[in-house]
Amino acid sequence: MSIRIGILGYGNLGRGVESAIRQNPDMELKAVFTRRAPESVKLHTEHIPVVHLEDIRAWRDEIDVMVLCGGSATDLPEQMPEYAREFNVINSFDTHAKIPEHFAAVDAAAREGGKAALISVGWDPGMFSLNRLISTAILPEGKNYTFWGRGVSQGHSDACRRIPGVLDARQYTIPVAESAARVRRGEQPEFQTGDMHTREVFVVAEEGADRAAIEAEICSMPNYFADYHTSVHFISAEEMQKNHQGLPHGGFVIRSGVTGFLKEHKEIVEYSVKLDSNPEFTGSILVAYARALYRLASEGRKGCLTVFDIAPAYLSPLSAEELRVHLL
Amino acid sequence: MSIRIGILGYGNLGRGVESAIRQNPDMELKAVFTRRAPESVKLHTEHIPVVHLEDIRAWRDEIDVMVLCGGSATDLPEQMPEYAREFNVINSFDTHAKIPEHFAAVDAAAREGGKAALISVGWDPGMFSLNRLISTAILPEGKNYTFWGRGVSQGHSDACRRIPGVLDARQYTIPVAESAARVRRGEQPEFQTGDMHTREVFVVAEEGADRAAIEAEICSMPNYFADYHTSVHFISAEEMQKNHQGLPHGGFVIRSGVTGFLKEHKEIVEYSVKLDSNPEFTGSILVAYARALYRLASEGRKGCLTVFDIAPAYLSPLSAEELRVHLL
């Protein structure tokens, strides 16, 4: 019997989850839930019902794990505590600073409903967090460095689109190669905000817009751009359409530590991802962890968990014996 | 109260474990056990007893986790089942092909004694295995590639030392840069044995030895060298002493996968280590997993486990709340 997955929210991430389910024969997409008019939503998978969010409770016994694919700003903080009472829920909540608060709300709701929940499952937070934890435990004396990119940041792109005269914008976050090289050499530098990343923005401007003013407004935007070296390129709508429609991303986490009686040896551990599709990779992580959540819930686990609480064997469809033979 | 660690076997790895314990304030080295005459063994840490292996059973209630630091060829297959009845034991058993057999023997012994055990904890097997499992679960359609080096292989060095006329030898395993680059580009090539690594050997020969014959014997050695491009350099004893005393190593595991409805997107996940000291890094991993083993044993877990069975939170001295705030 396959694990029955529900998707709540059908944007880029929802489609990423849908496509990942197809690569896992032990899992099955049962239904997609949406706030939109269901008949307006066209899935990639045939014969799967699209259900209005109002009717979600009728599916309580049909769904083993509900994957919430809304945004971290407003959707997930509302939806997770609400649905954690009724379903085993999982998300990729990524507002690092608000994780403790989110965890507490989801944990209380899941315990009330006797369900299991899993938050912040993606690559950062998620895989990067796992690597930070494990390498910090292994090398207690050292420093962690997280670099992101080259990849599209939706938040920064959106911020540029709100500027008057901007029709469309795409922002790439780019790690500073020389800073990464210093870390990989074991130097353990102290970086300022702008030392680790630069930002590159492609803008489609209205005809006759003041390009110099747009560029100045982008580069001086506090938090988003002011602390970084930022380059702005004005391009045509055609070029935007042709060269900037993908959602590539990537990044790397490095632990630079020392060992030895005199702390004379450097040990460098690095985890990196290079992604053609950020939402499909995140969706793939969510699906593997949905399998783990289903298994843990079946064993009677209740309340909220994170990737830190999941023994890796739970992620794989293979048996413990197969894992030891083929992957250990 | 700190976690009380015993070290069984005091070679390079035993010293690596000893030095790692010093970097973990919640852990304490309680005693070192040896087959040698205890008075002949000089530890780096003062006031710690060195105990003959014959007397190990008297320490049953004094040791929370016993770290076995012997070799995988003969020491560990004998010692692990023997001591798994009396202690919570952990090792870095690394003969991949014999892991299932070793697991079964240790599991039976540990269950008999009501103890918990953990095998094959190091970087490969160990961290590399963990990354193979997790990225294979996330990206079910793809290929795994494991490269080792640049680093010293003890087994290959020993094989060269057994050749008549060879006084000393050091063998470095070197990943083929162009092969790694092809994998990182997402090509998913099928490699033959010699495509992924080359071997470099530094030899100190007896005066008057037939160097051409030694080189020919090394390069034609089945399994060890015959399938690889191997270069042999004859050096002086002084140069060996000066430039080849360290035990650096490294390597990387790459998962090259595809996602998307048309499998049109490449996703590359890589985990790499660059180590000044192989035994100290392995010792550091053993110590973090000894903490996990102690906690699991305290919760009542019995029998043999692997890194696949350990939820990452168990590795860290931080609380679940601290982990969520600082590392998620």
XYZ file of C-alpha atoms in Angstrom:
656
model
C 0.000 0.000 0.000
C 1.482 3.329 -0.964
C 1.846 6.387 1.229
C -0.961 8.791 0.367
C 0.200 12.389 -0.027
C -1.891 15.563 -0.112
C -0.494 18.821 -1.488
C -1.815 22.064 -0.004
C -1.007 24.988 -2.303
C -0.204 24.506 -5.973
C 2.536 26.940 -6.946
C 6.155 26.194 -7.934
C 6.771 24.184 -4.771
C 3.491 22.265 -5.028
C 4.403 21.256 -8.575
C 7.881 20.282 -7.338
C 6.279 17.940 -4.812
C 3.909 16.552 -7.448
C 6.791 15.750 -9.765
C 8.896 14.218 -6.942
C 6.050 11.860 -5.956
C 6.241 10.366 -9.472
C 9.850 9.358 -8.838
C 8.902 7.390 -5.709
C 6.862 4.246 -6.478
C 5.899 3.768 -2.818
C 4.116 7.130 -2.750
C 0.908 8.327 -4.318
C -0.592 11.791 -4.873
C -4.094 11.581 -3.436
C -5.407 15.151 -3.834
C -4.368 18.783 -4.210
C -5.976 21.398 -1.942
C -6.273 25.039 -2.950
C -7.817 28.376 -1.970
C -8.500 29.045 -5.634
C -11.521 27.809 -7.555
C -10.618 24.111 -8.021
C -11.758 24.060 -11.647
C -9.177 26.794 -12.406
C -6.280 24.592 -11.269
C -4.806 22.255 -13.859
C -2.480 19.542 -12.452
C 0.289 17.747 -14.341
C -1.050 14.423 -13.060
C -4.304 13.111 -14.493
C -7.304 11.846 -12.509
C -6.234 13.509 -9.252
C -8.921 15.612 -7.546
C -8.351 19.315 -6.899
C -10.269 20.175 -3.727
C -11.193 23.530 -2.238
C -9.520 24.189 1.097
C -12.964 24.465 2.728
C -13.516 20.758 2.128
C -10.128 19.544 3.364
C -11.466 17.952 6.582
C -13.466 15.407 4.603
C -10.073 13.990 3.511
C -8.835 13.285 7.035
C -8.761 9.514 6.558
C -7.576 9.612 2.941
C -4.269 11.400 3.421
C -1.255 9.989 5.279
C 0.878 13.126 5.011
C -0.184 16.629 3.996
C 2.591 18.697 2.382
C 1.992 22.408 2.943
C 3.476 24.390 0.051
C 2.453 27.954 0.980
C 4.749 30.866 1.794
C 6.610 31.275 5.065
C 5.549 34.901 5.571
C 1.817 34.484 6.070
C 0.476 31.106 4.764
C 2.407 28.612 6.877
C 2.165 30.378 10.262
C -1.638 30.289 9.889
C -2.158 26.984 8.108
C 0.247 24.716 9.970
C -1.272 24.997 13.458
C -4.725 24.721 11.908
C -4.110 21.540 9.900
C -1.608 19.921 12.303
C -4.632 18.967 14.416
C -6.160 16.938 11.579
C -3.252 15.654 9.491
C 0.374 14.654 9.728
C 1.814 17.837 8.204
C 5.184 18.784 6.734
C 6.516 22.067 5.368
C 9.650 23.927 4.293
C 9.162 26.947 6.579
C 12.297 29.018 6.009
C 12.150 32.146 8.162
C 15.119 31.135 10.322
C 14.472 33.701 13.062
C 10.884 32.553 13.588
C 11.509 28.794 13.702
C 11.244 28.468 17.535
C 7.879 30.265 17.533
C 6.601 28.244 14.573
C 7.800 25.020 16.175
C 5.936 25.785 19.410
C 2.645 26.561 17.640
C 2.803 23.448 15.432
C 3.905 21.220 18.306
C 0.952 22.272 20.487
C -1.540 21.737 17.665
C -0.123 18.356 16.627
C -0.158 17.078 20.212
C -3.749 18.217 20.613
C -4.735 16.277 17.516
C -2.504 13.285 18.235
C -0.602 13.860 14.988
C 3.064 14.153 13.972
C 4.476 17.206 12.190
C 7.773 18.147 10.579
C 8.888 21.720 9.831
C 11.653 23.528 7.933
C 12.399 20.673 5.528
C 14.243 21.916 2.460
C 17.866 22.603 1.656
C 18.283 25.639 3.916
C 16.820 25.143 6.436
C 16.990 21.384 6.005
C 19.995 19.713 4.387
C 22.294 22.626 5.242
C 21.071 22.546 8.863
C 21.746 18.826 9.070
C 25.276 19.360 7.847
C 25.846 22.281 10.225
C 24.697 20.123 13.152
C 26.655 16.997 12.239
C 29.931 18.696 11.373
C 29.719 20.966 14.415
C 29.234 17.889 16.624
C 32.194 16.173 14.961
C 34.481 19.212 14.983
C 33.503 21.151 18.120
C 36.300 23.700 17.643
C 35.758 25.558 14.404
C 33.511 27.850 12.454
C 30.542 27.371 10.105
C 30.163 29.268 6.855
C 27.046 29.229 4.698
C 27.180 30.559 1.137
C 24.158 30.719 -1.163
C 24.045 30.895 -4.939
C 24.464 31.387 -7.720
C 20.699 31.459 -7.717
C 17.463 33.371 -7.904
C 16.191 34.957 -4.707
C 12.425 35.443 -4.966
C 12.331 37.888 -2.047
C 14.956 40.167 -3.579
C 13.348 39.933 -7.031
C 9.974 40.907 -5.539
C 11.530 43.870 -3.712
C 12.875 45.221 -7.017
C 9.535 44.732 -8.749
C 7.879 47.069 -6.256
C 10.005 50.020 -7.426
C 8.081 52.499 -9.653
C 9.090 52.136 -13.292
C 10.094 48.465 -12.922
C 8.013 46.039 -14.989
C 9.926 42.893 -14.074
C 13.088 41.975 -12.183
C 15.199 38.951 -11.379
C 17.846 38.965 -8.632
C 20.739 36.504 -8.450
C 22.674 35.941 -5.226
C 26.315 35.144 -5.979
C 28.892 33.796 -3.512
C 32.219 35.661 -3.491
C 34.682 33.132 -4.921
C 37.733 34.477 -3.100
C 35.940 34.371 0.271
C 34.925 30.759 -0.325
C 38.500 29.944 -1.336
C 39.818 31.421 1.920
C 37.408 29.287 3.952
C 38.347 26.158 1.985
C 42.008 26.852 2.751
C 41.145 26.688 6.466
C 41.708 30.379 7.247
C 38.558 30.873 9.402
C 38.068 34.537 8.418
C 35.561 36.880 10.102
C 33.344 38.208 7.303
C 31.156 41.304 7.148
C 27.743 40.933 5.449
C 28.925 42.021 2.020
C 32.106 39.931 1.999
C 30.397 36.614 1.298
C 27.882 37.479 -1.428
C 27.279 39.922 -4.243
C 23.950 40.612 -5.925
C 23.115 40.920 -9.602
C 19.769 42.298 -10.759
C 18.194 42.126 -14.209
C 15.472 44.733 -14.697
C 12.866 45.330 -17.387
C 12.008 49.042 -17.075
C 9.024 50.993 -18.398
C 9.726 52.984 -21.511
C 11.071 56.379 -20.532
C 11.709 55.351 -16.914
C 14.630 56.973 -15.099
C 17.105 54.098 -15.117
C 19.671 55.859 -12.970
C 17.031 56.480 -10.308
C 15.899 52.825 -10.390
C 19.462 51.612 -10.085
C 20.111 53.987 -7.176
C 16.945 52.887 -5.412
C 17.843 49.197 -5.746
C 21.425 49.616 -4.590
C 20.471 51.648 -1.522
C 17.604 49.428 -0.329
C 18.316 48.630 3.337
C 18.774 44.940 4.350
C 18.190 43.740 0.791
C 21.004 45.479 -1.119
C 22.660 48.365 0.765
C 25.300 46.147 2.421
C 26.247 44.282 -0.769
C 28.077 44.978 -3.967
C 25.135 45.096 -6.381
C 25.144 45.315 -10.162
C 22.005 46.265 -12.091
C 21.427 45.422 -15.774
C 18.537 46.761 -17.816
C 17.280 44.222 -20.324
C 14.340 43.795 -22.672
C 11.199 41.836 -21.787
C 12.233 39.349 -24.507
C 15.628 38.764 -22.930
C 14.003 38.293 -19.510
C 11.658 35.741 -21.039
C 14.462 33.960 -22.856
C 17.255 33.841 -20.265
C 15.764 34.264 -16.802
C 12.719 32.004 -16.487
C 14.429 29.171 -14.609
C 14.736 28.917 -10.848
C 18.300 27.638 -10.466
C 19.988 27.905 -7.107
C 22.742 26.390 -5.057
C 25.081 26.969 -2.194
C 27.474 25.365 0.212
C 28.016 24.940 3.930
C 31.566 24.631 5.170
C 32.739 23.594 8.632
C 36.338 24.592 9.175
C 37.666 22.877 12.286
C 40.865 21.876 14.036
C 41.912 18.611 15.682
C 44.959 17.246 17.445
C 46.586 17.610 20.848
C 48.019 20.950 19.735
C 45.055 21.737 17.460
C 47.643 21.583 14.711
C 45.485 19.928 12.047
C 42.850 21.558 9.883
C 39.805 19.539 8.866
C 37.415 20.967 6.277
C 33.947 19.531 5.685
C 31.798 20.895 2.871
C 28.288 20.135 1.667
C 27.145 21.734 -1.557
C 24.184 21.675 -3.901
C 23.981 22.866 -7.506
C 20.380 22.961 -8.622
C 18.711 23.488 -11.981
C 15.399 23.757 -10.144
C 15.183 25.031 -6.585
C 11.478 24.151 -6.113
C 11.847 20.655 -7.573
C 14.816 19.885 -5.346
C 12.979 21.245 -2.295
C 9.924 19.210 -3.303
C 12.103 16.093 -3.554
C 13.413 16.654 -0.026
C 9.864 17.148 1.267
C 8.733 13.875 -0.292
C 11.595 11.838 1.224
C 10.874 13.367 4.635
C 7.136 12.770 4.160
C 8.008 9.069 3.975
C 9.911 9.366 7.260
C 7.067 11.298 8.877
C 4.552 8.666 7.818
C 6.680 5.912 9.322
C 7.264 7.767 12.574
C 3.567 8.623 12.877
C 2.775 4.936 12.284
C 5.101 4.111 15.188
C 3.090 6.473 17.375
C 5.276 9.615 17.340
C 3.297 12.755 18.112
C 4.130 16.457 18.116
C 6.490 18.555 16.020
C 9.838 17.303 14.754
C 12.649 18.734 12.657
C 15.230 17.103 10.375
C 17.428 16.799 13.483
C 15.043 14.221 14.946
C 14.892 11.865 11.967
C 17.200 8.855 11.746
C 18.338 8.768 8.076
C 17.124 5.183 7.490
C 13.530 6.468 7.700
C 14.074 8.470 4.484
C 14.764 5.515 2.233
C 12.354 2.959 0.763
C 15.085 0.315 1.152
C 15.167 -2.086 4.103
C 17.803 -1.793 6.828
C 19.576 -4.849 5.360
C 19.594 -3.397 1.841
C 20.909 -0.076 3.136
C 23.784 -1.790 4.948
C 24.729 -3.814 1.863
C 24.412 -1.081 -0.769
C 24.962 2.309 0.836
C 26.990 1.878 4.047
C 28.214 13.835 34.924
C 30.387 13.203 31.918
C 30.190 10.276 29.536
C 32.973 7.845 30.435
C 34.898 6.581 27.411
C 37.261 3.623 27.195
C 39.714 3.260 24.305
C 40.670 -0.258 23.239
C 43.840 -0.194 21.142
C 46.254 2.720 21.246
C 47.565 3.332 17.740
C 46.935 6.310 15.437
C 43.156 5.969 15.758
C 43.253 5.486 19.538
C 45.274 8.689 19.847
C 42.779 10.413 17.524
C 39.956 9.418 19.873
C 41.965 10.540 22.916
C 42.568 13.956 21.382
C 38.906 14.316 20.284
C 37.658 13.594 23.821
C 39.582 16.680 25.000
C 37.513 18.850 22.654
C 34.243 17.637 24.206
C 33.735 18.861 27.785
C 30.831 16.443 28.397
C 33.104 13.434 27.798
C 35.899 11.914 29.817
C 38.632 9.394 28.998
C 38.383 6.766 31.740
C 40.997 4.182 30.693
C 42.958 2.815 27.748
C 43.024 -0.956 27.186
C 45.874 -2.668 25.371
C 47.333 -6.064 24.499
C 50.804 -4.647 25.084
C 52.514 -4.395 28.462
C 50.621 -1.431 30.003
C 53.788 0.161 31.364
C 55.145 0.364 27.800
C 52.224 2.560 26.663
C 52.615 6.297 27.229
C 49.382 8.309 26.821
C 49.109 11.983 25.919
C 46.676 12.479 28.796
C 48.036 12.351 32.353
C 46.622 10.310 35.234
C 44.631 7.949 33.011
C 45.159 4.235 33.656
C 46.495 1.958 30.927
C 44.986 -1.483 31.530
C 45.876 -4.856 30.076
C 43.115 -6.342 27.947
C 42.953 -9.325 30.330
C 41.565 -7.050 33.042
C 38.975 -5.260 30.910
C 35.958 -6.960 32.537
C 36.690 -5.345 35.897
C 35.843 -2.026 34.179
C 32.324 -3.047 33.184
C 30.660 -0.487 35.444
C 33.226 2.253 34.871
C 32.885 2.685 31.109
C 29.794 4.061 29.346
C 31.100 3.498 25.812
C 34.102 1.459 24.698
C 35.716 2.697 21.460
C 37.459 -0.169 19.655
C 40.394 1.180 17.655
C 41.863 -2.032 16.218
C 42.145 -3.012 12.574
C 39.246 -4.199 10.436
C 41.094 -7.236 9.065
C 41.534 -9.312 12.228
C 41.121 -7.232 15.445
C 37.574 -5.970 15.132
C 35.897 -9.177 13.854
C 37.211 -10.940 16.973
C 36.979 -8.208 19.569
C 33.616 -6.676 18.778
C 31.423 -9.758 19.373
C 33.477 -10.526 22.478
C 33.167 -7.107 24.127
C 29.686 -6.225 22.812
C 28.355 -8.572 25.522
C 29.930 -6.481 28.292
C 30.078 -2.905 27.020
C 28.334 -0.486 24.704
C 30.856 -0.700 21.868
C 31.575 1.443 18.816
C 34.059 1.035 15.973
C 35.028 2.264 12.510
C 34.987 -1.171 10.811
C 35.667 -0.362 7.169
C 35.701 -3.585 5.147
C 32.598 -2.670 3.129
C 32.000 -6.181 1.770
C 31.971 -7.737 5.242
C 29.673 -5.237 6.960
C 26.546 -7.482 6.902
C 28.467 -10.376 8.486
C 30.078 -8.096 11.076
C 26.713 -6.476 11.842
C 25.093 -9.875 12.466
C 27.844 -11.053 14.824
C 27.874 -7.799 16.830
C 24.087 -7.608 16.929
C 23.747 -11.118 18.370
C 26.400 -10.470 21.023
C 24.999 -7.079 22.034
C 21.480 -8.474 22.379
C 22.786 -11.345 24.493
C 24.473 -8.871 26.819
C 21.644 -6.324 26.757
C 23.994 -3.694 25.311
C 23.937 -1.281 22.350
C 26.611 -1.262 19.642
C 27.456 0.930 16.668
C 29.663 -0.154 13.753
C 31.366 1.410 10.717
C 31.522 4.941 12.106
C 34.097 7.040 10.283
C 34.077 9.059 7.106
C 33.822 6.128 4.683
C 31.957 4.130 5.825
C 30.232 6.718 7.980
C 29.756 10.292 6.804
C 30.005 9.296 3.141
C 27.430 6.518 3.710
C 25.070 8.970 5.371
C 25.329 11.282 2.399
C 24.864 8.439 -0.087
C 21.704 7.360 1.752
C 20.183 10.814 2.170
C 20.854 12.087 -1.330
C 19.731 8.815 -2.891
C 16.458 9.060 -0.952
C 16.002 12.675 -2.071
C 16.993 12.085 -5.691
C 15.826 8.529 -6.467
C 16.781 8.812 -10.139
C 20.500 9.353 -10.417
C 23.939 7.947 -9.752
C 26.364 8.028 -6.832
C 30.077 8.648 -7.261
C 32.646 8.270 -4.498
C 36.147 9.682 -4.962
C 38.912 9.326 -2.379
C 42.026 11.416 -1.909
C 44.381 12.996 -2.203
C 45.480 10.932 0.735
C 47.574 8.160 2.181
C 46.239 4.619 1.870
C 47.762 2.460 4.593
C 46.790 -0.778 2.860
C 48.498 0.194 -0.396
C 51.559 1.517 1.440
C 51.852 -1.762 3.344
C 51.550 -3.788 0.134
C 54.515 -1.904 -1.342
C 56.577 -2.368 1.811
C 56.322 -6.146 1.453
C 58.236 -6.066 -1.868
C 61.867 -7.260 -1.530
C 64.288 -4.332 -1.691
C 61.734 -1.831 -0.345
C 62.667 -0.273 3.008
C 59.710 2.094 3.229
C 56.821 3.222 1.045
C 53.961 5.682 1.084
C 51.042 5.463 -1.358
C 48.767 8.379 -2.211
C 45.360 7.836 -3.817
C 44.482 10.736 -6.137
C 41.081 11.457 -7.678
C 41.128 12.131 -11.430
C 40.209 15.816 -11.705
C 38.629 15.576 -15.159
C 36.404 12.656 -14.077
C 35.211 14.614 -11.044
C 34.558 17.637 -13.273
C 32.405 15.518 -15.612
C 30.330 14.285 -12.672
C 29.943 17.825 -11.298
C 28.662 18.925 -14.710
C 25.877 16.340 -14.374
C 27.110 13.982 -17.105
C 26.544 10.695 -15.194
C 29.436 8.836 -16.865
C 30.077 5.082 -16.474
C 33.625 4.791 -15.166
C 36.040 1.864 -15.237
C 38.140 1.270 -12.108
C 41.126 3.285 -13.286
C 39.109 6.249 -14.558
C 38.368 7.721 -11.149
C 41.699 7.470 -9.325
C 45.415 7.377 -9.965
C 48.056 6.170 -7.517
C 51.378 7.724 -6.588
C 53.973 5.789 -4.615
C 57.077 7.091 -2.848
C 59.626 4.359 -2.178
C 62.819 4.186 -0.143
C 64.818 1.331 -1.704
C 67.736 -0.637 -0.329
C 71.100 0.404 -1.711
C 71.753 -1.491 -4.906
C 68.144 -2.680 -5.244
C 66.748 -3.150 -8.756
C 64.518 -0.096 -9.006
C 63.020 -1.037 -12.351
C 61.993 -4.421 -10.940
C 60.418 -2.796 -7.859
C 58.507 -0.339 -10.011
C 57.301 -3.141 -12.290
C 56.206 -5.234 -9.310
C 54.226 -2.344 -7.793
C 52.531 -1.363 -11.026
C 51.466 -4.907 -11.862
C 50.126 -5.832 -8.407
C 46.579 -7.161 -8.930
C 43.669 -5.314 -7.230
C 46.012 -2.801 -5.614
C 47.671 -1.186 -8.656
C 47.261 -3.135 -11.906
C 44.023 -1.371 -12.904
C 45.286 2.135 -12.156
C 47.685 4.618 -13.635
C 50.487 4.397 -11.072
C 53.601 6.542 -10.748
C 56.537 5.420 -8.594
C 59.153 7.797 -7.187
C 62.309 6.648 -5.436
C 63.307 8.981 -2.636
C 65.782 9.043 0.241
C 64.917 7.991 3.807
C 65.446 11.643 4.794
C 62.918 12.887 2.255
C 60.398 10.259 3.408
C 60.911 11.425 6.986
C 60.609 15.084 6.034
C 57.696 15.117 3.573
C 55.593 12.003 4.077
C 54.993 11.520 7.808
C 51.499 12.999 7.926
C 48.281 11.087 7.348
C 46.279 13.536 5.247
C 43.280 12.300 3.346
C 40.050 13.452 1.814
C 37.451 12.662 -0.741
C 33.994 13.484 -1.977
C 30.658 11.801 -2.611
C 28.507 13.151 -5.410
C 24.870 12.344 -6.129
C 23.956 13.368 -9.655
C 20.205 13.255 -10.065
C 17.374 14.513 -12.222
C 14.012 16.045 -11.313
C 11.004 17.436 -13.145
C 8.046 16.067 -15.076
C 10.332 15.521 -18.059
C 13.398 14.802 -15.898
C 14.764 17.927 -17.514
C 16.582 19.359 -14.488
C 19.931 18.254 -13.093
C 20.508 18.425 -9.355
C 24.006 17.824 -7.992
C 24.678 17.170 -4.310
C 28.246 16.878 -3.074
C 29.784 16.144 0.310
C 33.527 16.520 0.668
C 36.188 16.345 3.336
C 39.749 17.678 3.222
C 41.705 16.339 6.169
C 45.122 17.125 7.592
C 44.748 14.074 9.817
C 42.679 11.085 8.809
C 42.883 9.316 12.215
C 42.043 12.470 14.184
C 39.014 13.200 12.011
C 37.857 9.584 12.283
C 38.420 9.747 16.049
C 36.318 12.919 16.204
C 33.445 11.184 14.398
C 33.699 8.198 16.755
C 33.483 10.471 19.801
C 30.377 12.324 18.553
C 28.705 8.980 17.804
C 29.817 7.596 21.181
C 27.718 10.383 22.709
C 24.745 9.275 20.617
C 25.302 5.624 21.515
C 25.433 6.454 25.217
C 22.142 8.336 24.981
C 20.411 5.605 23.007
C 21.682 2.925 25.393
C 20.372 5.042 28.289
C 16.964 5.044 26.584
C 17.078 1.251 26.494
C 18.187 0.591 22.891
C 19.824 -2.804 22.482
C 21.601 -4.553 19.620
C 23.739 -3.264 16.759
C 23.110 0.043 15.011
C 24.750 1.963 12.184
C 24.952 5.690 11.395
C 21.702 5.204 9.453
C 19.819 4.567 12.696
C 20.961 7.663 14.597
C 18.853 10.825 14.581
C 21.386 13.682 14.197
C 20.258 15.510 17.364
C 21.806 12.687 19.425
C 25.278 13.707 18.203
C 25.281 17.172 19.698
C 25.746 18.263 23.312
C 23.240 21.082 22.680
C 19.582 20.783 23.679
C 16.834 20.405 21.071
C 15.836 24.052 21.673
C 19.408 25.301 21.231
C 19.803 23.282 18.047
C 16.631 24.766 16.563
C 17.731 28.314 17.402
C 21.374 28.090 16.358
C 21.760 25.413 13.683
C 18.397 24.862 11.948
